[in-house]
């Protein structure tokens, strides 16, 4: 694209070929070991019925160019998927959707610095979500202990992905699941991660992914990971209700020494009716600790205290309510 015409480093052909199109990414990785999920681009109901054939099963329907987990639905067959199709297409700028097999497994993201087509830095972020149907992201943690557990096969997985997509010079945010059969690609973004993940990587590993993106674009040498040696995490205060006026957050987070920063993201009086996308987070708590157990306890405690102070009914992590829910929630609406 522009980088090639200006004789500057760039992500490579994948951005020009696919950009934010999730269906195009699936096609580029088709036939490689990166693709463990059967998927199909969807424009109309006949595409849905062709995907399922005579085999109803769990699948995920989502906009081909969507962000922030917006308009994602877990469905159990063609009739359910067709019922959501109009909403999902309306959420897509290009009026396209993707339907793919639902894959059980632990959710992670993998933050990568890629130079000259080779993995230079690789950091694994462990996620906690609300589970089906919308998989709202509730917590991100960057931890040396958790990375050691999840690391098996991760380097080889991303190396195959970089090769399949022809990635050259950029920072990548890879959404993946660690299944019993290994790593499987969910989505990929040719940019630093959102959801405060870059802040966690900086605090835990000592590398600034935003700076690395700039360095790559300008052809400057990549930085090195300083290895801060701490565990870093963010817990999002996500739930329903009318936000109360709590003034300062200091009394809320003071009992939790691992918490270093907290914020409320909407003004008091704002109402959140239902949660179906990541951008309806009411606030967050962020912290670090030398002990992973301390960090996790304080993230959970501080987030619960903030939700209580805001008069919110919080979304529960998937582990607390299982994965049996199939009916989508009503569209989220925020108002005063």
CSV table of C-alpha atoms in Angstrom, one decimal:
chain,number,residue,atom,x,y,z
A,1,UNK,CA,0.0,0.0,0.0
A,2,UNK,CA,1.2,3.5,1.0
A,3,UNK,CA,4.3,2.1,2.7
A,4,UNK,CA,5.4,0.3,-0.4
A,5,UNK,CA,4.9,3.3,-2.6
A,6,UNK,CA,6.9,5.4,-0.2
A,7,UNK,CA,9.7,2.8,0.0
A,8,UNK,CA,9.1,2.5,3.8
A,9,UNK,CA,8.7,-0.7,5.9
A,10,UNK,CA,5.1,-1.9,6.3
A,11,UNK,CA,3.0,-4.8,7.4
A,12,UNK,CA,3.1,-6.5,4.0
A,13,UNK,CA,0.6,-7.8,1.5
A,14,UNK,CA,-1.9,-9.0,4.2
A,15,UNK,CA,-3.1,-5.5,5.0
A,16,UNK,CA,-3.6,-4.7,1.3
A,17,UNK,CA,-5.3,-8.0,0.6
A,18,UNK,CA,-7.4,-8.3,3.7
A,19,UNK,CA,-7.3,-5.3,5.9
A,20,UNK,CA,-10.0,-5.7,8.6
A,21,UNK,CA,-11.9,-8.3,6.7
A,22,UNK,CA,-12.2,-11.4,8.9
A,23,UNK,CA,-13.5,-13.5,6.0
A,24,UNK,CA,-10.5,-12.5,3.8
A,25,UNK,CA,-8.1,-13.5,6.7
A,26,UNK,CA,-9.7,-16.9,6.9
A,27,UNK,CA,-9.2,-17.4,3.2
A,28,UNK,CA,-5.6,-16.4,3.3
A,29,UNK,CA,-4.9,-18.9,6.1
A,30,UNK,CA,-7.1,-21.6,4.4
A,31,UNK,CA,-5.1,-24.8,3.9
A,32,UNK,CA,-2.5,-23.9,6.5
A,33,UNK,CA,-2.1,-25.3,10.0
A,34,UNK,CA,-3.2,-21.9,11.4
A,35,UNK,CA,-6.8,-22.5,10.5
A,36,UNK,CA,-8.5,-24.9,12.7
A,37,UNK,CA,-12.0,-23.4,12.3
A,38,UNK,CA,-14.3,-24.0,9.4
A,39,UNK,CA,-15.6,-20.6,8.2
A,40,UNK,CA,-17.7,-19.0,5.4
A,41,UNK,CA,-18.3,-15.4,4.3
A,42,UNK,CA,-22.0,-14.6,4.6
A,43,UNK,CA,-24.2,-12.2,2.7
A,44,UNK,CA,-27.6,-13.9,2.7
A,45,UNK,CA,-29.5,-16.8,4.3
A,46,UNK,CA,-28.5,-19.3,1.5
A,47,UNK,CA,-24.9,-18.8,2.6
A,48,UNK,CA,-25.8,-19.8,6.1
A,49,UNK,CA,-27.7,-22.9,5.1
A,50,UNK,CA,-24.8,-23.9,2.8
A,51,UNK,CA,-22.4,-23.6,5.8
A,52,UNK,CA,-24.5,-25.8,8.1
A,53,UNK,CA,-25.7,-28.3,5.5
A,54,UNK,CA,-27.3,-31.2,7.2
A,55,UNK,CA,-25.1,-30.8,10.4
A,56,UNK,CA,-26.5,-28.3,12.9
A,57,UNK,CA,-23.8,-27.4,15.4
A,58,UNK,CA,-22.5,-24.5,17.5
A,59,UNK,CA,-21.2,-21.7,15.4
A,60,UNK,CA,-20.4,-18.0,15.8
A,61,UNK,CA,-21.9,-15.3,13.5
A,62,UNK,CA,-20.3,-11.9,13.5
A,63,UNK,CA,-19.7,-8.9,11.2
A,64,UNK,CA,-16.8,-9.4,8.8
A,65,UNK,CA,-15.3,-6.0,9.8
A,66,UNK,CA,-16.5,-5.7,13.3
A,67,UNK,CA,-14.7,-4.5,16.4
A,68,UNK,CA,-15.1,-4.6,20.2
A,69,UNK,CA,-17.0,-7.9,20.2
A,70,UNK,CA,-20.0,-6.0,18.7
A,71,UNK,CA,-22.9,-8.0,17.3
A,72,UNK,CA,-21.4,-11.5,17.9
A,73,UNK,CA,-23.8,-14.3,18.4
A,74,UNK,CA,-23.4,-18.0,19.3
A,75,UNK,CA,-25.9,-20.0,17.3
A,76,UNK,CA,-26.9,-23.7,17.3
A,77,UNK,CA,-28.1,-24.0,13.7
A,78,UNK,CA,-29.2,-22.3,10.5
A,79,UNK,CA,-32.5,-21.0,11.8
A,80,UNK,CA,-30.9,-19.2,14.8
A,81,UNK,CA,-28.2,-17.7,12.5
A,82,UNK,CA,-30.8,-16.5,10.0
A,83,UNK,CA,-32.6,-14.8,12.9
A,84,UNK,CA,-29.6,-12.7,13.7
A,85,UNK,CA,-28.4,-12.0,10.1
A,86,UNK,CA,-30.1,-8.7,9.5
A,87,UNK,CA,-28.6,-7.2,12.8
A,88,UNK,CA,-25.1,-8.5,12.0
A,89,UNK,CA,-25.1,-7.2,8.5
A,90,UNK,CA,-26.3,-3.8,9.7
A,91,UNK,CA,-23.3,-3.7,12.0
A,92,UNK,CA,-20.9,-4.2,9.1
A,93,UNK,CA,-19.7,-1.3,6.9
A,94,UNK,CA,-19.5,-3.7,3.9
A,95,UNK,CA,-22.7,-5.6,4.7
A,96,UNK,CA,-20.8,-8.8,5.1
A,97,UNK,CA,-20.7,-11.4,7.9
A,98,UNK,CA,-18.6,-14.4,8.9
A,99,UNK,CA,-20.0,-17.7,10.2
A,100,UNK,CA,-17.5,-20.1,11.8
A,101,UNK,CA,-17.5,-23.1,13.9
A,102,UNK,CA,-17.5,-22.4,17.7
A,103,UNK,CA,-14.2,-23.7,19.2
A,104,UNK,CA,-14.0,-24.4,22.9
A,105,UNK,CA,-10.7,-23.5,24.6
A,106,UNK,CA,-9.0,-20.9,26.7
A,107,UNK,CA,-8.9,-17.4,25.2
A,108,UNK,CA,-5.7,-15.5,24.8
A,109,UNK,CA,-4.2,-12.8,22.7
A,110,UNK,CA,-0.6,-12.9,21.4
A,111,UNK,CA,1.1,-9.5,21.0
A,112,UNK,CA,3.9,-9.6,18.4
A,113,UNK,CA,6.6,-7.4,17.1
A,114,UNK,CA,7.5,-8.6,13.6
A,115,UNK,CA,10.5,-7.4,11.6
A,116,UNK,CA,11.4,-8.5,8.1
A,117,UNK,CA,8.9,-11.3,8.3
A,118,UNK,CA,10.2,-12.8,11.5
A,119,UNK,CA,8.9,-12.9,15.0
A,120,UNK,CA,11.0,-10.6,17.2
A,121,UNK,CA,9.0,-10.3,20.4
A,122,UNK,CA,6.0,-12.4,21.5
A,123,UNK,CA,3.9,-11.8,24.6
A,124,UNK,CA,0.8,-13.8,25.6
A,125,UNK,CA,-2.2,-12.2,27.3
A,126,UNK,CA,-4.6,-14.4,29.2
A,127,UNK,CA,-8.2,-13.3,28.9
A,128,UNK,CA,-11.3,-13.8,31.0
A,129,UNK,CA,-14.6,-13.3,29.2
A,130,UNK,CA,-18.3,-13.6,29.9
A,131,UNK,CA,-18.5,-16.6,27.6
A,132,UNK,CA,-21.3,-17.2,25.1
A,133,UNK,CA,-23.1,-15.6,23.4
A,134,UNK,CA,-21.1,-12.4,23.2
A,135,UNK,CA,-17.7,-13.2,24.9
A,136,UNK,CA,-17.4,-9.7,26.5
A,137,UNK,CA,-13.8,-9.3,27.6
A,138,UNK,CA,-13.7,-8.8,31.4
A,139,UNK,CA,-10.1,-9.2,32.3
A,140,UNK,CA,-6.6,-9.2,30.7
A,141,UNK,CA,-3.5,-10.4,32.5
A,142,UNK,CA,0.2,-10.5,31.3
A,143,UNK,CA,2.0,-12.9,33.6
A,144,UNK,CA,5.3,-14.8,33.3
A,145,UNK,CA,3.7,-17.8,35.1
A,146,UNK,CA,0.7,-17.9,32.8
A,147,UNK,CA,2.8,-17.4,29.7
A,148,UNK,CA,5.0,-20.4,30.7
A,149,UNK,CA,1.8,-22.6,30.9
A,150,UNK,CA,0.5,-21.3,27.5
A,151,UNK,CA,3.8,-21.0,25.7
A,152,UNK,CA,3.9,-24.6,24.3
A,153,UNK,CA,3.5,-24.3,20.5
A,154,UNK,CA,2.8,-20.5,20.6
A,155,UNK,CA,6.0,-19.5,18.8
A,156,UNK,CA,5.5,-22.1,16.1
A,157,UNK,CA,1.9,-21.1,15.7
A,158,UNK,CA,2.6,-17.4,15.1
A,159,UNK,CA,5.5,-18.2,12.9
A,160,UNK,CA,3.2,-20.2,10.6
A,161,UNK,CA,0.7,-17.3,10.7
A,162,UNK,CA,3.2,-14.7,9.8
A,163,UNK,CA,4.4,-16.7,6.9
A,164,UNK,CA,0.8,-17.5,5.7
A,165,UNK,CA,-0.2,-13.8,5.7
A,166,UNK,CA,3.1,-12.5,4.4
A,167,UNK,CA,3.5,-10.1,7.3
A,168,UNK,CA,6.7,-8.0,7.0
A,169,UNK,CA,7.2,-5.2,9.6
A,170,UNK,CA,4.6,-4.3,12.2
A,171,UNK,CA,3.0,-5.0,15.5
A,172,UNK,CA,0.3,-7.7,15.5
A,173,UNK,CA,-2.5,-8.4,17.8
A,174,UNK,CA,-3.6,-12.0,17.4
A,175,UNK,CA,-6.7,-13.4,19.0
A,176,UNK,CA,-6.4,-17.1,19.6
A,177,UNK,CA,-7.7,-20.1,21.6
A,178,UNK,CA,-5.5,-22.7,23.2
A,179,UNK,CA,-7.4,-25.9,22.6
A,180,UNK,CA,-6.7,-29.5,23.4
A,181,UNK,CA,-5.3,-29.8,19.8
A,182,UNK,CA,-3.1,-26.7,20.1
A,183,UNK,CA,-3.4,-23.0,19.2
A,184,UNK,CA,-6.2,-21.9,16.8
A,185,UNK,CA,-6.6,-18.5,15.1
A,186,UNK,CA,-9.7,-16.5,15.9
A,187,UNK,CA,-8.9,-13.0,14.6
A,188,UNK,CA,-5.9,-10.8,13.9
A,189,UNK,CA,-5.4,-7.0,13.8
A,190,UNK,CA,-2.4,-5.4,12.2
A,191,UNK,CA,-1.9,-2.9,15.0
A,192,UNK,CA,-1.2,-2.7,18.7
A,193,UNK,CA,-3.9,-4.2,20.9
A,194,UNK,CA,-6.7,-2.3,22.6
A,195,UNK,CA,-8.2,-3.0,25.9
A,196,UNK,CA,-5.2,-1.5,27.8
A,197,UNK,CA,-3.1,-4.6,26.8
A,198,UNK,CA,-0.2,-2.4,25.7
A,199,UNK,CA,-0.1,-0.8,29.1
A,200,UNK,CA,0.1,-4.3,30.7
A,201,UNK,CA,2.9,-5.4,28.3
A,202,UNK,CA,4.8,-2.3,29.2
A,203,UNK,CA,4.4,-2.8,32.9
A,204,UNK,CA,5.1,-6.6,32.8
A,205,UNK,CA,7.7,-6.8,30.0
A,206,UNK,CA,9.2,-3.4,29.7
A,207,UNK,CA,8.4,-2.9,26.0
A,208,UNK,CA,6.2,-0.2,24.5
A,209,UNK,CA,4.2,-1.6,21.6
A,210,UNK,CA,3.0,1.8,20.4
A,211,UNK,CA,6.7,2.9,20.1
A,212,UNK,CA,7.5,-0.4,18.3
A,213,UNK,CA,4.8,0.3,15.7
A,214,UNK,CA,6.3,3.8,15.1
A,215,UNK,CA,9.8,2.3,14.9
A,216,UNK,CA,8.7,-0.3,12.4
A,217,UNK,CA,7.0,2.3,10.2
A,218,UNK,CA,10.1,4.5,10.2
A,219,UNK,CA,12.6,1.7,9.7
A,220,UNK,CA,14.2,2.3,13.1
A,221,UNK,CA,15.7,-0.6,15.0
A,222,UNK,CA,13.3,-2.5,17.3
A,223,UNK,CA,13.5,-2.1,21.0
A,224,UNK,CA,14.3,-4.8,23.5
A,225,UNK,CA,12.1,-6.3,26.3
A,226,UNK,CA,13.5,-5.1,29.6
A,227,UNK,CA,11.8,-7.8,31.5
A,228,UNK,CA,10.1,-6.0,34.3
A,229,UNK,CA,9.4,-9.3,36.0
A,230,UNK,CA,6.0,-8.3,37.4
A,231,UNK,CA,2.5,-9.5,36.7
A,232,UNK,CA,0.1,-6.9,35.3
A,233,UNK,CA,-3.6,-7.0,34.8
A,234,UNK,CA,-6.7,-5.0,34.1
A,235,UNK,CA,-10.3,-5.9,35.2
A,236,UNK,CA,-13.1,-4.1,33.5
A,237,UNK,CA,-16.2,-3.0,35.5
A,238,UNK,CA,-18.9,-4.2,33.2
A,239,UNK,CA,-22.5,-4.5,34.1
A,240,UNK,CA,-26.0,-3.1,34.0
A,241,UNK,CA,-27.7,-0.3,35.9
A,242,UNK,CA,-27.7,3.5,36.3
A,243,UNK,CA,-24.3,4.7,37.3
A,244,UNK,CA,-24.2,6.3,40.7
A,245,UNK,CA,-22.1,9.4,41.5
A,246,UNK,CA,-19.3,8.1,43.6
A,247,UNK,CA,-16.9,11.0,43.5
A,248,UNK,CA,-13.3,10.0,44.2
A,249,UNK,CA,-12.3,6.4,43.6
A,250,UNK,CA,-9.7,6.4,46.4
A,251,UNK,CA,-11.8,4.8,49.1
A,252,UNK,CA,-12.9,2.1,46.6
A,253,UNK,CA,-9.4,0.9,45.7
A,254,UNK,CA,-7.4,1.7,48.8
A,255,UNK,CA,-8.0,-1.8,50.4
A,256,UNK,CA,-6.4,-3.4,47.3
A,257,UNK,CA,-2.6,-2.6,47.3
A,258,UNK,CA,-2.0,-4.1,43.9
A,259,UNK,CA,-4.3,-1.6,42.2
A,260,UNK,CA,-2.4,1.3,40.8
A,261,UNK,CA,-5.0,3.0,38.6
A,262,UNK,CA,-8.8,3.1,38.2
A,263,UNK,CA,-11.3,5.1,36.3
A,264,UNK,CA,-15.0,5.4,35.6
A,265,UNK,CA,-15.7,5.8,31.9
A,266,UNK,CA,-19.2,7.2,31.9
A,267,UNK,CA,-20.8,10.1,33.7
A,268,UNK,CA,-23.1,9.4,36.7
A,269,UNK,CA,-26.7,8.9,35.6
A,270,UNK,CA,-25.7,7.0,32.5
A,271,UNK,CA,-27.8,3.8,32.1
A,272,UNK,CA,-26.5,0.5,30.7
A,273,UNK,CA,-29.4,-1.8,29.9
A,274,UNK,CA,-27.6,-4.8,28.4
A,275,UNK,CA,-24.0,-5.6,27.6
A,276,UNK,CA,-23.3,-6.9,24.1
A,277,UNK,CA,-20.0,-5.1,23.2
A,278,UNK,CA,-16.8,-4.2,24.9
A,279,UNK,CA,-17.2,-0.5,24.5
A,280,UNK,CA,-19.9,-0.4,27.2
A,281,UNK,CA,-17.4,-0.8,30.0
A,282,UNK,CA,-18.4,1.4,32.9
A,283,UNK,CA,-14.8,1.5,34.2
A,284,UNK,CA,-11.7,-0.4,35.0
A,285,UNK,CA,-9.1,-1.2,37.6
A,286,UNK,CA,-5.4,-1.8,36.7
A,287,UNK,CA,-2.5,-3.1,38.7
A,288,UNK,CA,0.7,-5.0,39.1
A,289,UNK,CA,2.2,-7.3,41.7
A,290,UNK,CA,5.1,-9.6,42.1
A,291,UNK,CA,2.6,-12.4,43.1
A,292,UNK,CA,0.1,-13.5,40.5
A,293,UNK,CA,-2.4,-14.6,43.2
A,294,UNK,CA,-2.3,-11.2,44.9
A,295,UNK,CA,-2.9,-9.4,41.6
A,296,UNK,CA,-5.9,-11.6,40.6
A,297,UNK,CA,-7.5,-11.3,44.1
A,298,UNK,CA,-7.1,-7.5,44.1
A,299,UNK,CA,-8.4,-7.1,40.5
A,300,UNK,CA,-11.5,-9.1,41.4
A,301,UNK,CA,-12.0,-7.3,44.7
A,302,UNK,CA,-11.5,-3.8,43.4
A,303,UNK,CA,-13.7,-4.4,40.4
A,304,UNK,CA,-16.5,-5.8,42.6
A,305,UNK,CA,-16.2,-2.8,45.0
A,306,UNK,CA,-16.4,-0.3,42.1
A,307,UNK,CA,-19.4,-2.1,40.6
A,308,UNK,CA,-21.1,-2.0,44.0
A,309,UNK,CA,-20.3,1.7,44.4
A,310,UNK,CA,-21.6,2.5,41.0
A,311,UNK,CA,-24.8,0.4,41.7
A,312,UNK,CA,-24.1,-1.9,38.8
A,313,UNK,CA,-25.1,-5.6,38.5
A,314,UNK,CA,-21.8,-7.0,37.1
A,315,UNK,CA,-21.4,-9.4,34.2
A,316,UNK,CA,-20.0,-12.7,35.5
A,317,UNK,CA,-17.0,-14.5,34.1
A,318,UNK,CA,-17.8,-17.6,32.0
A,319,UNK,CA,-16.3,-19.9,34.6
A,320,UNK,CA,-19.0,-18.8,37.1
A,321,UNK,CA,-22.0,-19.6,34.9
A,322,UNK,CA,-20.8,-22.2,32.5
A,323,UNK,CA,-21.0,-22.2,28.7
A,324,UNK,CA,-24.6,-23.5,28.2
A,325,UNK,CA,-26.2,-20.1,27.3
A,326,UNK,CA,-27.3,-20.0,23.7
A,327,UNK,CA,-29.9,-17.2,23.6
A,328,UNK,CA,-28.5,-13.8,22.7
A,329,UNK,CA,-29.2,-10.8,24.9
A,330,UNK,CA,-31.2,-7.9,23.6
A,331,UNK,CA,-29.1,-5.2,21.9
A,332,UNK,CA,-27.3,-3.0,24.3
A,333,UNK,CA,-28.6,0.5,24.7
A,334,UNK,CA,-27.0,3.3,26.7
A,335,UNK,CA,-28.9,6.5,27.7
A,336,UNK,CA,-29.4,9.0,30.4
